[in-house]
Each structure stands twice: as C-alpha cells, then as structure tokens.
Amino acid sequence: FAFVYMDDERDAEDAIRALDRTEFGRHGRRLRVEWTK
C-alpha cells in the first residue's frame, strides 16, 4: 500500500486514470490506483 498526497485534485484524477491497472514488475501484476476511503 502507498498513500500519495497531491495539491491539485485534477492532477490526482489524471494520475488515477493514467496509472490504474497498468502492469508493474516482472510478473505482470497490475497496479490498483484509487481514491482513499
């Protein structure tokens, strides 16, 4: 788990859209990027 703080909510939304479900690591795992609950 990781938590990232961003000053601009629009930048955070862009990052979520760009990174969610992207492949990560040697084993092809997918990142889950979402708003904190």
XYZ file of N, CA and C in Angstrom:
111
model
N 0.829 -1.177 0.000
C 0.000 0.000 0.000
C 0.877 1.245 0.000
N 0.336 2.290 -0.594
C 1.015 3.583 -0.564
C -0.058 4.667 -0.616
N 0.207 5.760 0.048
C -0.690 6.906 0.007
C 0.090 8.077 -0.561
N -0.524 8.772 -1.513
C 0.129 9.899 -2.174
C -0.760 11.123 -1.998
N -0.167 12.228 -1.574
C -0.901 13.481 -1.431
C -0.567 14.372 -2.617
N -1.603 14.949 -3.224
C -1.403 15.879 -4.329
C -2.182 17.150 -4.014
N -1.577 18.296 -4.288
C -2.220 19.582 -4.009
C -3.428 19.843 -4.899
N -3.365 19.392 -6.131
C -4.414 19.690 -7.105
C -5.236 18.429 -7.386
N -6.528 18.491 -7.103
C -7.405 17.336 -7.291
C -7.440 16.883 -8.752
N -7.352 17.826 -9.678
C -7.353 17.451 -11.103
C -6.121 16.635 -11.458
N -4.976 16.992 -10.882
C -3.761 16.209 -11.109
C -3.922 14.797 -10.556
N -4.562 14.684 -9.403
C -4.798 13.366 -8.806
C -5.700 12.523 -9.700
N -6.755 13.121 -10.226
C -7.653 12.391 -11.126
C -6.914 11.926 -12.375
N -6.074 12.783 -12.928
C -5.280 12.407 -14.103
C -4.351 11.242 -13.788
N -3.717 11.277 -12.623
C -2.802 10.205 -12.224
C -3.551 8.890 -12.045
N -4.724 8.940 -11.441
C -5.523 7.724 -11.254
C -5.878 7.124 -12.604
N -6.365 7.950 -13.521
C -6.737 7.448 -14.850
C -5.532 6.881 -15.597
N -4.394 7.528 -15.471
C -3.206 7.106 -16.218
C -2.576 5.835 -15.647
N -2.649 5.645 -14.336
C -1.902 4.551 -13.706
C -2.732 3.346 -13.294
N -4.037 3.506 -13.108
C -4.849 2.381 -12.649
C -4.797 1.245 -13.664
N -4.521 0.063 -13.162
C -4.468 -1.185 -13.931
C -3.275 -1.287 -14.883
N -2.259 -0.444 -14.702
C -1.058 -0.584 -15.521
C -0.205 -1.727 -14.985
N 0.520 -2.395 -15.884
C 1.393 -3.500 -15.492
C 2.575 -2.989 -14.705
N 2.978 -3.790 -13.702
C 4.053 -3.382 -12.816
C 4.875 -4.605 -12.434
N 6.180 -4.485 -12.562
C 7.061 -5.564 -12.112
C 7.261 -6.666 -13.136
N 8.105 -7.610 -12.752
C 8.484 -8.695 -13.658
C 7.364 -9.682 -13.920
N 6.429 -9.797 -13.001
C 5.406 -10.829 -13.108
C 4.097 -10.317 -13.708
N 4.121 -9.122 -14.246
C 2.950 -8.580 -14.922
C 1.779 -8.255 -14.007
N 2.057 -7.994 -12.752
C 0.976 -7.600 -11.841
C 0.448 -6.230 -12.240
N -0.792 -5.978 -11.889
C -1.407 -4.705 -12.248
C -1.587 -3.832 -11.010
N -1.283 -2.540 -11.196
C -1.475 -1.576 -10.113
C -2.958 -1.270 -9.948
N -3.372 -1.068 -8.715
C -4.709 -0.551 -8.431
C -4.511 0.842 -7.856
N -5.025 1.842 -8.544
C -4.893 3.229 -8.090
C -6.306 3.773 -7.922
N -6.607 4.220 -6.702
C -7.967 4.695 -6.432
C -7.946 5.719 -5.306
N -9.059 6.418 -5.149
C -9.208 7.375 -4.058
C -9.205 6.624 -2.740
N -8.649 7.249 -1.711
C -8.682 6.655 -0.379
C -10.115 6.628 0.142
N -10.384 5.683 1.002
C -11.755 5.537 1.532
C -11.863 6.127 2.907
